CSV table of C-alpha atoms and ligand atoms in Angstrom, one decimal:
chain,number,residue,atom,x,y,z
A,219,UNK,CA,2.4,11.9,1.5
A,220,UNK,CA,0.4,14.3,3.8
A,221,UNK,CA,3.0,14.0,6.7
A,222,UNK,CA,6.3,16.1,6.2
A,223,UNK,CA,9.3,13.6,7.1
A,224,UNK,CA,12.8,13.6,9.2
A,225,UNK,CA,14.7,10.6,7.9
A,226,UNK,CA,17.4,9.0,10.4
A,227,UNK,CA,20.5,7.2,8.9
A,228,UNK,CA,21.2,4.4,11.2
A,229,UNK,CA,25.4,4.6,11.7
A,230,UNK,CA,25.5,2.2,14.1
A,231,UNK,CA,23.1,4.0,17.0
A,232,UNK,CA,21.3,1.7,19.7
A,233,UNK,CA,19.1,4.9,20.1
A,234,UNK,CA,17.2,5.2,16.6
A,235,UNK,CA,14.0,3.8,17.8
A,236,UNK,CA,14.3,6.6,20.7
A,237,UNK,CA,15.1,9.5,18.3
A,238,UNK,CA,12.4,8.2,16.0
A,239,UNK,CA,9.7,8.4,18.8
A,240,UNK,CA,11.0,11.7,20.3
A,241,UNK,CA,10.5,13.0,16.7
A,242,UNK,CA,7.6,11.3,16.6
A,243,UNK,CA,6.2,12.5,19.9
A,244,UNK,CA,6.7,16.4,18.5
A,245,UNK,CA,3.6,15.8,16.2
A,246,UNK,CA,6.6,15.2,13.0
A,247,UNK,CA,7.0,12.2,11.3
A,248,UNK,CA,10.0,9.9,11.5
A,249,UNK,CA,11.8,7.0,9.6
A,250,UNK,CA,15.0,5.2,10.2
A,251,UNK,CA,17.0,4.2,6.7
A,252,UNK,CA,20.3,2.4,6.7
A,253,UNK,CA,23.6,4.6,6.5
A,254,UNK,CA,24.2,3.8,2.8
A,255,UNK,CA,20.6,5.1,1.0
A,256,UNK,CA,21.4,6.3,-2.7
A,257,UNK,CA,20.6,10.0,-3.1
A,258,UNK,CA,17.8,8.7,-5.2
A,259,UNK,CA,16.4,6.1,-2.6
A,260,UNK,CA,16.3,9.5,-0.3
A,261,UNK,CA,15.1,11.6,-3.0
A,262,UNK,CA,12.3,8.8,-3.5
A,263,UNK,CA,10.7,9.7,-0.1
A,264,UNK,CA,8.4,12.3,-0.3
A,265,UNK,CA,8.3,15.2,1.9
A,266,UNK,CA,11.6,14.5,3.4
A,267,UNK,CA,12.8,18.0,5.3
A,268,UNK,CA,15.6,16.9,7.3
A,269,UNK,CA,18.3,14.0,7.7
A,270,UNK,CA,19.6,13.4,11.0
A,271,UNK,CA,22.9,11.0,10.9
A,272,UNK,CA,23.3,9.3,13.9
A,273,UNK,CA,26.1,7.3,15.0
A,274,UNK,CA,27.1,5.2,18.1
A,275,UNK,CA,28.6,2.1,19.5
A,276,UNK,CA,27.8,-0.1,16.5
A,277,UNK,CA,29.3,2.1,13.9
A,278,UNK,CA,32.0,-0.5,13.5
A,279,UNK,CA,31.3,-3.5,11.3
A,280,UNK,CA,33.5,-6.2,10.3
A,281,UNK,CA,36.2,-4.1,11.0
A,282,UNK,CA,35.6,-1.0,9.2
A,283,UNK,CA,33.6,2.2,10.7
A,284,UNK,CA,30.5,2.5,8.4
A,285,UNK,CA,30.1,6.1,6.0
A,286,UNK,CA,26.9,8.1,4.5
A,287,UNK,CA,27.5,7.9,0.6
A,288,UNK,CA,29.5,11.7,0.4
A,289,UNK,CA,26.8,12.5,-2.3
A,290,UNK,CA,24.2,12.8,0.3
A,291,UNK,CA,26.4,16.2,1.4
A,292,UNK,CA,25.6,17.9,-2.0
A,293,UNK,CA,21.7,17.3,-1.1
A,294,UNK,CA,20.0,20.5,0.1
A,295,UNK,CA,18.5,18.9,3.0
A,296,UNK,CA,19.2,20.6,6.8
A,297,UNK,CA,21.3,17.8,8.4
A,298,UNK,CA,22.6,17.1,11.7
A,299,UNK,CA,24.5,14.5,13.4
A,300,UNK,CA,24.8,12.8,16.6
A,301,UNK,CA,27.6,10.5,18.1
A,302,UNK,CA,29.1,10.8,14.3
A,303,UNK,CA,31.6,13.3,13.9
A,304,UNK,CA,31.1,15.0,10.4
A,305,UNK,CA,32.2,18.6,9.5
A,306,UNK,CA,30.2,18.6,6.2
A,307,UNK,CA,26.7,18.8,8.4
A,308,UNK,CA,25.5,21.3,10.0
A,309,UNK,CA,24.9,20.5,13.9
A,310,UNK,CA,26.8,18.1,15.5
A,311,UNK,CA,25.4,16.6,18.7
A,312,UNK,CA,27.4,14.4,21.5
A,313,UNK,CA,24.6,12.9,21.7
A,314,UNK,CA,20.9,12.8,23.0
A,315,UNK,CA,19.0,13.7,26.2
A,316,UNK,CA,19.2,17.5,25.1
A,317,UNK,CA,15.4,17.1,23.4
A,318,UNK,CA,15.5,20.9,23.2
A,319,UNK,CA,18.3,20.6,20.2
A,320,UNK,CA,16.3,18.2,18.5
A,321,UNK,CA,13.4,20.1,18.8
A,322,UNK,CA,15.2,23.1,17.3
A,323,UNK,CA,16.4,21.4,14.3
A,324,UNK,CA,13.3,19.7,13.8
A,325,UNK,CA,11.3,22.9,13.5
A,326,UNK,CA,13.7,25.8,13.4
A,327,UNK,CA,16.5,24.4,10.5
A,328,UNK,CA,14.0,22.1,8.6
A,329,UNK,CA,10.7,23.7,9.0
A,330,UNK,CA,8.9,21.0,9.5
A,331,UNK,CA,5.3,20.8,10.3
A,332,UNK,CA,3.6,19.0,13.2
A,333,UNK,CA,1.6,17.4,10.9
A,334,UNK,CA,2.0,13.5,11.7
A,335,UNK,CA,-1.1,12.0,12.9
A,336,UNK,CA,-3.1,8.8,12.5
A,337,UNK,CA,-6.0,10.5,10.4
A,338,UNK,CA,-3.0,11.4,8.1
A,339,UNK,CA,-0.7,8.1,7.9
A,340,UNK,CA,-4.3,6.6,7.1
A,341,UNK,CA,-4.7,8.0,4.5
A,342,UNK,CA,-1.0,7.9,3.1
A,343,UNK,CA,-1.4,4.2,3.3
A,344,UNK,CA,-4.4,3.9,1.9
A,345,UNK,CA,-2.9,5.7,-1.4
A,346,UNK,CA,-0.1,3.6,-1.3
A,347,UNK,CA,-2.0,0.6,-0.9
A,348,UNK,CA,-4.3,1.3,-3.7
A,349,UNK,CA,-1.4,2.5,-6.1
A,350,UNK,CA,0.8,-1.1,-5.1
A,351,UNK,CA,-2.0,-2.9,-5.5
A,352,UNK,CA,-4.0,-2.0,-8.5
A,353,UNK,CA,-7.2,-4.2,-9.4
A,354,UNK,CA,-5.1,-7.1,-7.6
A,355,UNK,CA,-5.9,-9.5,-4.9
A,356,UNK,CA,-4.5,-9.4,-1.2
A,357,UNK,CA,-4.3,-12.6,1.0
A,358,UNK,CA,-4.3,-12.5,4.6
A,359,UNK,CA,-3.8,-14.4,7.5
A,360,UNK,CA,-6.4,-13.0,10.0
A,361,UNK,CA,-5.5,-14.7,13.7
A,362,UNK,CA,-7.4,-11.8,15.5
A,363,UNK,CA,-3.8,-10.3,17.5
A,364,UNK,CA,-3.8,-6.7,17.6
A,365,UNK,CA,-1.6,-6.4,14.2
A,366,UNK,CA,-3.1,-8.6,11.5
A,367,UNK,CA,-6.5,-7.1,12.8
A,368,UNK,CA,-5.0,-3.4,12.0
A,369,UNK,CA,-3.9,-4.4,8.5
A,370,UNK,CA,-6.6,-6.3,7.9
A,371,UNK,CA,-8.8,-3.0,8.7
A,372,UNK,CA,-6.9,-0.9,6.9
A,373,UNK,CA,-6.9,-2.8,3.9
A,374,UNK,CA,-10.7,-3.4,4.1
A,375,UNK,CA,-10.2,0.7,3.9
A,376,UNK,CA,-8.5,1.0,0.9
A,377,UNK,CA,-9.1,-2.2,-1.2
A,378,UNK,CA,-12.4,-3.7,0.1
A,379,UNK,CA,-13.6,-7.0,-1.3
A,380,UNK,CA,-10.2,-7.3,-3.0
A,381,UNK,CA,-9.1,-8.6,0.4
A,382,UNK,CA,-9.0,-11.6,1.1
A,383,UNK,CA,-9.4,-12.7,4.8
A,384,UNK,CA,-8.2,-16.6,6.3
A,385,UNK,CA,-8.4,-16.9,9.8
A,386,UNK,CA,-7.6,-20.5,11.0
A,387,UNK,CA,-9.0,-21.8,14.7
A,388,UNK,CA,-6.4,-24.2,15.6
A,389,UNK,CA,-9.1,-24.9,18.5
A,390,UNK,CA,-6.7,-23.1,21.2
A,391,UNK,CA,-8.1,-19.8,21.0
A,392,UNK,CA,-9.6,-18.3,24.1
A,393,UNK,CA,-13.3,-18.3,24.8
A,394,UNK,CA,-15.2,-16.6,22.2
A,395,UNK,CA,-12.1,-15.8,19.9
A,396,UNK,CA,-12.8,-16.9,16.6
A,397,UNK,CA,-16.3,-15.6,17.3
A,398,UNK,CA,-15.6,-12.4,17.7
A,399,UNK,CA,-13.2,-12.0,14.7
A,400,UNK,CA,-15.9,-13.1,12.5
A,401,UNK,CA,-18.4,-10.6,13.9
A,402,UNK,CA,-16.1,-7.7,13.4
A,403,UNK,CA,-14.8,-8.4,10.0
A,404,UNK,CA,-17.3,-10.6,8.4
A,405,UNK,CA,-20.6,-9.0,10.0
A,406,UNK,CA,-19.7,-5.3,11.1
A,407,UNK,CA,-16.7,-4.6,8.2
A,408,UNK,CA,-18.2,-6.7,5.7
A,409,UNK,CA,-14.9,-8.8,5.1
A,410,UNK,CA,-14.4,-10.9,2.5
A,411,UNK,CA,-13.4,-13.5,4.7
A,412,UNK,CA,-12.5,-17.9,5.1
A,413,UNK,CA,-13.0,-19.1,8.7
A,414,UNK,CA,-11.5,-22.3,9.0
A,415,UNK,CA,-12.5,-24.6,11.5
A,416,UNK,CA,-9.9,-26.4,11.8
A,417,UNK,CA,-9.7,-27.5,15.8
A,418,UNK,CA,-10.0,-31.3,15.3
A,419,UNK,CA,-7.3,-31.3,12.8
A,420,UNK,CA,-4.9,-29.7,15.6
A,421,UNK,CA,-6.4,-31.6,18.3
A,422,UNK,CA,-5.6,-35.1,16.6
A,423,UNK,CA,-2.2,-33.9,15.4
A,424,UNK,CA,-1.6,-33.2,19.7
A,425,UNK,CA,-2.8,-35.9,20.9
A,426,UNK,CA,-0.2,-37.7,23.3
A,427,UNK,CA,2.4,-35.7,22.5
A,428,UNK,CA,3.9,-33.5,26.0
A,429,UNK,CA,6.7,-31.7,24.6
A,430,UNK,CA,6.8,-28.2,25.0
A,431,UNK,CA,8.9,-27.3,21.7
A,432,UNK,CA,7.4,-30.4,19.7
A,433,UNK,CA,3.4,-29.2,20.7
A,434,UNK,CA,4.7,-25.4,19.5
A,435,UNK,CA,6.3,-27.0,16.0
A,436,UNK,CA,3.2,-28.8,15.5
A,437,UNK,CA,1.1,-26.4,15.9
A,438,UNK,CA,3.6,-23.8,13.7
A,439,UNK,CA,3.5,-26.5,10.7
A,440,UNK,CA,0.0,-27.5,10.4
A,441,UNK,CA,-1.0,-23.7,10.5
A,442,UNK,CA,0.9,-23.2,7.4
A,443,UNK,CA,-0.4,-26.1,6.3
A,444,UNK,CA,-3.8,-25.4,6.5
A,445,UNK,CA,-3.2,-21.4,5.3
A,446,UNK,CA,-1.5,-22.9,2.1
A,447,UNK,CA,-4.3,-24.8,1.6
A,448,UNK,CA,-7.2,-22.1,1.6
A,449,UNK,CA,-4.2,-20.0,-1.0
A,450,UNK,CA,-3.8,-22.8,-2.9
A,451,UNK,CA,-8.0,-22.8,-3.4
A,452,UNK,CA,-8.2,-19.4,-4.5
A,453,UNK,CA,-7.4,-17.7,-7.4
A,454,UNK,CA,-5.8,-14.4,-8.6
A,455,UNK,CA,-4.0,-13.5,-5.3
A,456,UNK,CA,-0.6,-11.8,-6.0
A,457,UNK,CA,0.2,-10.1,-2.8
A,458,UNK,CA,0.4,-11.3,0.7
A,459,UNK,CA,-1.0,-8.5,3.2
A,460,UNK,CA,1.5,-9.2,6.9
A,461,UNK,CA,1.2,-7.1,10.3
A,462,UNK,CA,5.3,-6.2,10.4
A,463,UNK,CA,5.3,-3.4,12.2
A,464,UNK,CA,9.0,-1.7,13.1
A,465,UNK,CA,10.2,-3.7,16.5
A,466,UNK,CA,9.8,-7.3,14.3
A,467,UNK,CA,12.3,-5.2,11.6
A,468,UNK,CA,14.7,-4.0,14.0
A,469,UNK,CA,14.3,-7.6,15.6
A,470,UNK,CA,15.3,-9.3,12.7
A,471,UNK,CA,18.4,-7.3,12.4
A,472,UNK,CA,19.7,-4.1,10.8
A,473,UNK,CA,23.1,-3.7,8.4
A,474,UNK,CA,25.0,-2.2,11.9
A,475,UNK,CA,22.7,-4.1,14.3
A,476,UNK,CA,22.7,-7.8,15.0
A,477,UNK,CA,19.5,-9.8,14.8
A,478,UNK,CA,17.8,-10.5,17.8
A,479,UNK,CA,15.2,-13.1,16.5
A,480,UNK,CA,13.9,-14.1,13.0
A,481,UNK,CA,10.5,-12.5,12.5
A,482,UNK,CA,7.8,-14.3,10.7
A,483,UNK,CA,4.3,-13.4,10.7
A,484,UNK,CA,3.7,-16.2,8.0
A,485,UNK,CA,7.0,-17.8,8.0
A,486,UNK,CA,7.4,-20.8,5.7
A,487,UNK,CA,5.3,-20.6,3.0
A,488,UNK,CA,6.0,-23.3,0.2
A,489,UNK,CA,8.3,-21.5,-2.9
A,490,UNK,CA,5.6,-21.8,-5.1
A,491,UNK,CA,3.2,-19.7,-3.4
A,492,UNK,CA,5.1,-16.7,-4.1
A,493,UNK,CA,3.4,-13.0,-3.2
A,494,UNK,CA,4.6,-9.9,-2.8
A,495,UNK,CA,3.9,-8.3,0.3
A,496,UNK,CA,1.7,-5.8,1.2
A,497,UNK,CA,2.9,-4.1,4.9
A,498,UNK,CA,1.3,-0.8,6.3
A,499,UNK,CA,2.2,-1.0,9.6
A,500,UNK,CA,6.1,-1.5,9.1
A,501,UNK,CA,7.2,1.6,10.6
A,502,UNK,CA,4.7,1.8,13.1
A,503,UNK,CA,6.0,1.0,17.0
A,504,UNK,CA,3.0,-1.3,18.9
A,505,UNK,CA,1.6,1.8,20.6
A,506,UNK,CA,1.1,3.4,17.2
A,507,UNK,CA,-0.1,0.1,15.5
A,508,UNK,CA,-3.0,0.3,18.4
A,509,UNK,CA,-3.5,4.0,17.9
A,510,UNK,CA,-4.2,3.6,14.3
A,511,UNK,CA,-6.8,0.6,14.9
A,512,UNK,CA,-9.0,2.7,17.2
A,513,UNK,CA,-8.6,5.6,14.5
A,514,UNK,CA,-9.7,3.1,11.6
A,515,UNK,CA,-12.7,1.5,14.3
A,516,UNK,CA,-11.8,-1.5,15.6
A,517,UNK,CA,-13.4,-2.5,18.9
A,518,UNK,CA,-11.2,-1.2,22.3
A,519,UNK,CA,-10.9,-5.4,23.3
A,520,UNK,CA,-9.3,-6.3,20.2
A,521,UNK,CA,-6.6,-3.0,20.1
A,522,UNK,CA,-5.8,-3.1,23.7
A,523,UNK,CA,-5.8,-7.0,24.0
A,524,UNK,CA,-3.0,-8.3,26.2
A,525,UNK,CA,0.0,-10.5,24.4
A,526,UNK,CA,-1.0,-14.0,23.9
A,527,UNK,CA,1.4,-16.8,22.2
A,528,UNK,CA,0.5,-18.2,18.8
A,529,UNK,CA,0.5,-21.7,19.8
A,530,UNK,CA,-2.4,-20.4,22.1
A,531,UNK,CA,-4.1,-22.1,25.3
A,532,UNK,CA,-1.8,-25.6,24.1
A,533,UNK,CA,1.0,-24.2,25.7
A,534,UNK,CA,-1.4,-23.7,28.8
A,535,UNK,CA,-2.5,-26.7,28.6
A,536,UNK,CA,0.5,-28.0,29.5
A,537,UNK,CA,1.6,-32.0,28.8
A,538,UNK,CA,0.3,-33.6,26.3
A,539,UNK,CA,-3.5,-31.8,25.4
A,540,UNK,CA,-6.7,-33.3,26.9
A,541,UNK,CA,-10.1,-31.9,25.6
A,542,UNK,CA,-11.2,-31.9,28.9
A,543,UNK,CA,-8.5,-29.9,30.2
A,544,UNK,CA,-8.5,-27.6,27.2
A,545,UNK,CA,-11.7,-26.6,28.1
A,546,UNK,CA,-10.7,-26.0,31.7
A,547,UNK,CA,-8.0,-23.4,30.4
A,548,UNK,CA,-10.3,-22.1,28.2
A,549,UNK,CA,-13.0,-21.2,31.1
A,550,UNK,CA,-11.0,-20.7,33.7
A,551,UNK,CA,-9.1,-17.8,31.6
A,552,UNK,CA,-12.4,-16.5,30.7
A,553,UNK,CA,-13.4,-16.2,34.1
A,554,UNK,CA,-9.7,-14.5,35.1
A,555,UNK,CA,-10.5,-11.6,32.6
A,556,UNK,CA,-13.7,-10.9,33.2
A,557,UNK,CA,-12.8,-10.3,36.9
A,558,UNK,CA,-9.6,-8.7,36.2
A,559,UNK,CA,-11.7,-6.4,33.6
A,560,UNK,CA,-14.1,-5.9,36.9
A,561,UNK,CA,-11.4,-4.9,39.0
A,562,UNK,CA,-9.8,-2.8,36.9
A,563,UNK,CA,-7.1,-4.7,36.4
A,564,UNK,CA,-6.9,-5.4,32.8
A,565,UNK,CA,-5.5,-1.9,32.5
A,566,UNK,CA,-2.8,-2.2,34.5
A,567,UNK,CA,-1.6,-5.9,34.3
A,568,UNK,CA,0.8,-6.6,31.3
A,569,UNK,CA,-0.1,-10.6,30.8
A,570,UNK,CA,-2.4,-12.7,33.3
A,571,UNK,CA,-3.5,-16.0,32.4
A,572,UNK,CA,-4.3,-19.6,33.8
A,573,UNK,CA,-2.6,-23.0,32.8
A,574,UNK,CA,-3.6,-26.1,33.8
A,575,UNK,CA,-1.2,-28.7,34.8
A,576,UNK,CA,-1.3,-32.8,33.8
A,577,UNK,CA,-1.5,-33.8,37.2
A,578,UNK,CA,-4.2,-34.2,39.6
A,579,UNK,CA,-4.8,-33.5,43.5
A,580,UNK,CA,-7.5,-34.8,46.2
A,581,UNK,CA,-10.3,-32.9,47.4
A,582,UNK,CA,-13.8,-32.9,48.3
A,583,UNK,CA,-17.0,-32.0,46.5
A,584,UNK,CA,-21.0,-33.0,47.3
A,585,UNK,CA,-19.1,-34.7,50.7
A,586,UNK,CA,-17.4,-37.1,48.7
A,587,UNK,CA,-13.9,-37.9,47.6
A,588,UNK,CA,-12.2,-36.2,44.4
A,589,UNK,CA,-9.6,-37.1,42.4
A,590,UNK,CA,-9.4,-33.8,39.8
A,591,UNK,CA,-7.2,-30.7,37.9
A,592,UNK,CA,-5.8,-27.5,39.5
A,593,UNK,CA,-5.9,-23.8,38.0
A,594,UNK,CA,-2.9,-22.1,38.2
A,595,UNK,CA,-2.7,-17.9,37.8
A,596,UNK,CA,-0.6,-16.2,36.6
A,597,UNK,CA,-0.1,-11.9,36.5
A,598,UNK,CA,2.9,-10.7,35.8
A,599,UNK,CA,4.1,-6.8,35.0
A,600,UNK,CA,7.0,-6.4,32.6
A,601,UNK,CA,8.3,-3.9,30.3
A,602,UNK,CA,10.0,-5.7,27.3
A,603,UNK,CA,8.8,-9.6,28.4
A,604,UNK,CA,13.1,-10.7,29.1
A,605,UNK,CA,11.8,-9.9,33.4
A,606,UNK,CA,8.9,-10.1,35.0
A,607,UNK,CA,7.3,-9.1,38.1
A,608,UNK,CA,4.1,-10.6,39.7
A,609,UNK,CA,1.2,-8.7,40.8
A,610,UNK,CA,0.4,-8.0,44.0
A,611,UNK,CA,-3.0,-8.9,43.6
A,612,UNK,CA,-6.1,-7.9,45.7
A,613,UNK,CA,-6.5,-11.0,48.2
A,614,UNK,CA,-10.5,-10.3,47.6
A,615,UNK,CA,-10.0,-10.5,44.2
A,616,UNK,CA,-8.1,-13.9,44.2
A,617,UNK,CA,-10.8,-14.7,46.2
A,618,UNK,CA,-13.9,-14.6,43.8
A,619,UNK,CA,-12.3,-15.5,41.3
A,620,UNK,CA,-11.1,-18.8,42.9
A,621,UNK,CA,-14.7,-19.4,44.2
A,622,UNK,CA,-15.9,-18.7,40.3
A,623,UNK,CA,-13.2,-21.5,38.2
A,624,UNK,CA,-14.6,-23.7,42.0
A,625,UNK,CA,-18.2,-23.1,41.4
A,626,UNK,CA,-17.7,-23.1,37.2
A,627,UNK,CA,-15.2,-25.0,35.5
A,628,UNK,CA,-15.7,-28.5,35.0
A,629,UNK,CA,-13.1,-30.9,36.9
A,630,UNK,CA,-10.9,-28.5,38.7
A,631,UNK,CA,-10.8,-28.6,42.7
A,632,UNK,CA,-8.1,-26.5,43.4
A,633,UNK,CA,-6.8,-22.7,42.3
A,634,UNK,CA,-3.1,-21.6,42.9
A,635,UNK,CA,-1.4,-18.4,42.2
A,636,UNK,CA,2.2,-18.5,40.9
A,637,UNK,CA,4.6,-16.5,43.0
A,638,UNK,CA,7.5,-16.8,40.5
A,639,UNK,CA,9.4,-13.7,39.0
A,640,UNK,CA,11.4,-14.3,35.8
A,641,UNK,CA,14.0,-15.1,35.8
A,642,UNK,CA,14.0,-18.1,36.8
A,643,UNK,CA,10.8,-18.9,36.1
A,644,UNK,CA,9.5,-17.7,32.2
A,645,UNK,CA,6.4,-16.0,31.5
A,646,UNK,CA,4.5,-19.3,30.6
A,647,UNK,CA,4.8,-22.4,31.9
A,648,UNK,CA,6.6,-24.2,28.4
B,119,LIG,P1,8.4,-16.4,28.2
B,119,LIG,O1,7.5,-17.6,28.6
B,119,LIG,O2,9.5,-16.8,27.3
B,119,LIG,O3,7.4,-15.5,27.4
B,119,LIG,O4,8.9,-15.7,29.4
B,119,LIG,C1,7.8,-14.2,27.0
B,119,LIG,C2,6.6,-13.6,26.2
B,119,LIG,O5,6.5,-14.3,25.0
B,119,LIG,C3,5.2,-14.9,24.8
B,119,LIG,N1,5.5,-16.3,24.2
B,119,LIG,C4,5.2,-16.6,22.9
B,119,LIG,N2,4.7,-15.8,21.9
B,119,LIG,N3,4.8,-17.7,20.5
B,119,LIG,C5,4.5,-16.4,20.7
B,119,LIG,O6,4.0,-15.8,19.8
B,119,LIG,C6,5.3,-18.5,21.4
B,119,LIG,O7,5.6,-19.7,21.2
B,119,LIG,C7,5.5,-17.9,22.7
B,119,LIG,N4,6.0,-18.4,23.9
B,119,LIG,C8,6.0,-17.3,24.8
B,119,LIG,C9,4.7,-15.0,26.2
B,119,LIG,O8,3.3,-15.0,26.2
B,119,LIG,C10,5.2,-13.8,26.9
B,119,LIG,O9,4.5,-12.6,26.5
């Protein structure tokens, strides 16, 4: 390891992730471990020059208030604690919006440098990669989100054509998707990499069906189905590269923190495909994950991309899918971001989109009567995605591009703009 380390011991804090980045954010590099590491799991990491134990509201569990291992005292490592109150440490902290203390320990008691950077946690990965790895074969799902195209650029780093790239196009990507994953990884990287057309598949599997939770499980299943195909094809593969990065882990619960939601990147794999996994980004926060893709390359559009769902435009296409009004998503959304990316706005919008409901409206076109779709828009601002605000968009703006999805896209005579904060209303439209 290039990067000197501060390890956290989780003892029931809500506030790890925030020490971590405050760390983090002095140039030193951080890692949360559960309170009961083994003096040898500690000793394991390298460069470790400080252990902060830090304690809080979920320190009880099942009953019983949760303890380091007392070996850990007898390790010379500068320690302090916060919210935890231990006499055999050094500092004790009430707790944190005193950064100056931190700061302090950080530098004054451990000596740590401010040597945490992407350049460096590159590089550490890429040893680490090499030395799990071997001569061995990595298998990888390759949807074109921000975090399987990090890991899959990073292990095109360290491992090269002993990655193996899938990336399926379940035929509800947004204009120009697929496209563009192949012409970063295969053309400009060089990826060893399976495109898998497999829209008409996904299509027929839709067809007719309008519910919300039944179009996401289809869609879900057959993508497994057709990944554990492609696996099933190859040969050799023995690890399974996934874009985990640290909210997914402290998602799917800790030993003092509840889960919040399974997390699977490739959830559901038969038994029989068994791999071990390969996952670089797993202590990295989202910010960090895109840092690290502009440091390894990748192009601004792909690392800054706004969230989009994995069952794609089909839950914008909402009711049971129709190719024709597939397509009108798919344009219509094209046309939204290049105006919003005219305006300015892509910068400062969190998630804007159009859906297109199963329903029709009368209007007029060429002087004669229309029977046809509507466009809906939505922009919305939010910090964690559980509220939402919508934005207060430029009435010019709204204007052109309601005049382009008029002018452009194929059986649509009408463009609203949703009004609707969550709650009540959700994010998307199923
Ligand atoms: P809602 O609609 O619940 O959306 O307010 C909150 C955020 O989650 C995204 N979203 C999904 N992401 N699979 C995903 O990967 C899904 O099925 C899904 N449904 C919603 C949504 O885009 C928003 O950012």
């Amino acid at each position: 390891m290039r990067q000197d380390v501060i390890v956290i011991l989780d003892l029931g804090s809500t506030q790890n992730t925030v020490v971590a980045r405050e760390i983090r954010s002095l140039g030193v590099y951080s890692e949360i471990h559960p309170h009961d590491i083994t003096p040898e799991e500690l000793r394991a990491i390298s460069n470790v020059k400080g252990v902060i134990l830090n304690g809080g509201e979920n320190r009880i569990v099942d009953g019983e208030a949760v303890e380091v291992r007392p070996e850990l005292y007898d390790l010379d490592y500068p320690m302090i604690s916060i919210d935890y109150p231990q006499s055999k440490c050094g500092t004790q902290l009430a707790g944190l919006p005193d950064s100056e203390q931190l700061k302090k320990f950080v530098f004054e008691d451990c000596k740590a440098q401010a040597n945490w950077n992407m350049k460096n946690f590159i590089e550490d990965q890429i040893e680490l990669i090499r030395s799990q790895v071997g001569g061995r074969k990595v298998l990888l799902a390759l949807s074109g989100g921000v975090d399987s195209s990090v890991v899959a650029a990073m292990l095109i780093k360290a491992i090269g054509q002993q990655l193996v790239c899938v990336h399926v196009n379940h035929g509800l990507m947004r204009k120009n998707e697929s496209e563009s994953v192949v012409k970063v990884f295969r053309d400009e990287l060089h990826a060893n990499l399976i495109y898998v057309d497999a829209s008409e598949r996904f299509l027929g599997k839709l067809e007719h069906v309008s519910d919300p939770e039944q179009k996401r499980k289809i869609i879900g299943g057959e993508f497994i189905r057709v990944f554990e195909e492609e696996a099933r094809k190859l040969e050799g593969i023995d690890f399974l590269g996934q874009g985990t990065i640290y909210p997914d882990i402290i998602e799917s619960g800790t030993k003092t923190a509840k889960m919040v939601k399974s997390h699977h990147n490739v959830g559901g794999l038969p038994e029989d495909l068994q791999f071990e996994l390969v996952e670089p980004l797993k202590q990295l926060f989202k910010d960090e994950v895109r840092a690290c893709g502009v440091e390894l390359g990748l192009p601004h559009d792909m690392v800054y991309r706004q969230p989009f769902p994995g069952p794609g435009l089909g839950v914008r296409c909402l009711g049971a899918i129709t190719r024709e009004r597939l397509e009108a998503v798919r344009e219509s959304d094209a046309i939204l971001r290049e105006e919003f990316a005219r305006a300015g706005l892509d910068k400062k919008v969190w998630q804007y989109f159009t859906v297109v409901p199963d329903f029709k409206s009368v209007g007029m076109k060429n002087n004669a009567r229309v029977f046809e779709y509507m466009v809906i828009i939505r922009a919305i601002n939010t910090v964690d995605a559980m509220t939402a605000t919508v934005e207060k968009v430029d009435w010019d703006v709204l204007e052109r591009i309601t005049e382009r999805i008029l002018a452009e896209v194929e059986n649509v005579n009408r463009v609203c703009y949703d009004m609707s904060p969550k709650p009540p209303a959700t994010i998307e439209f199923e």
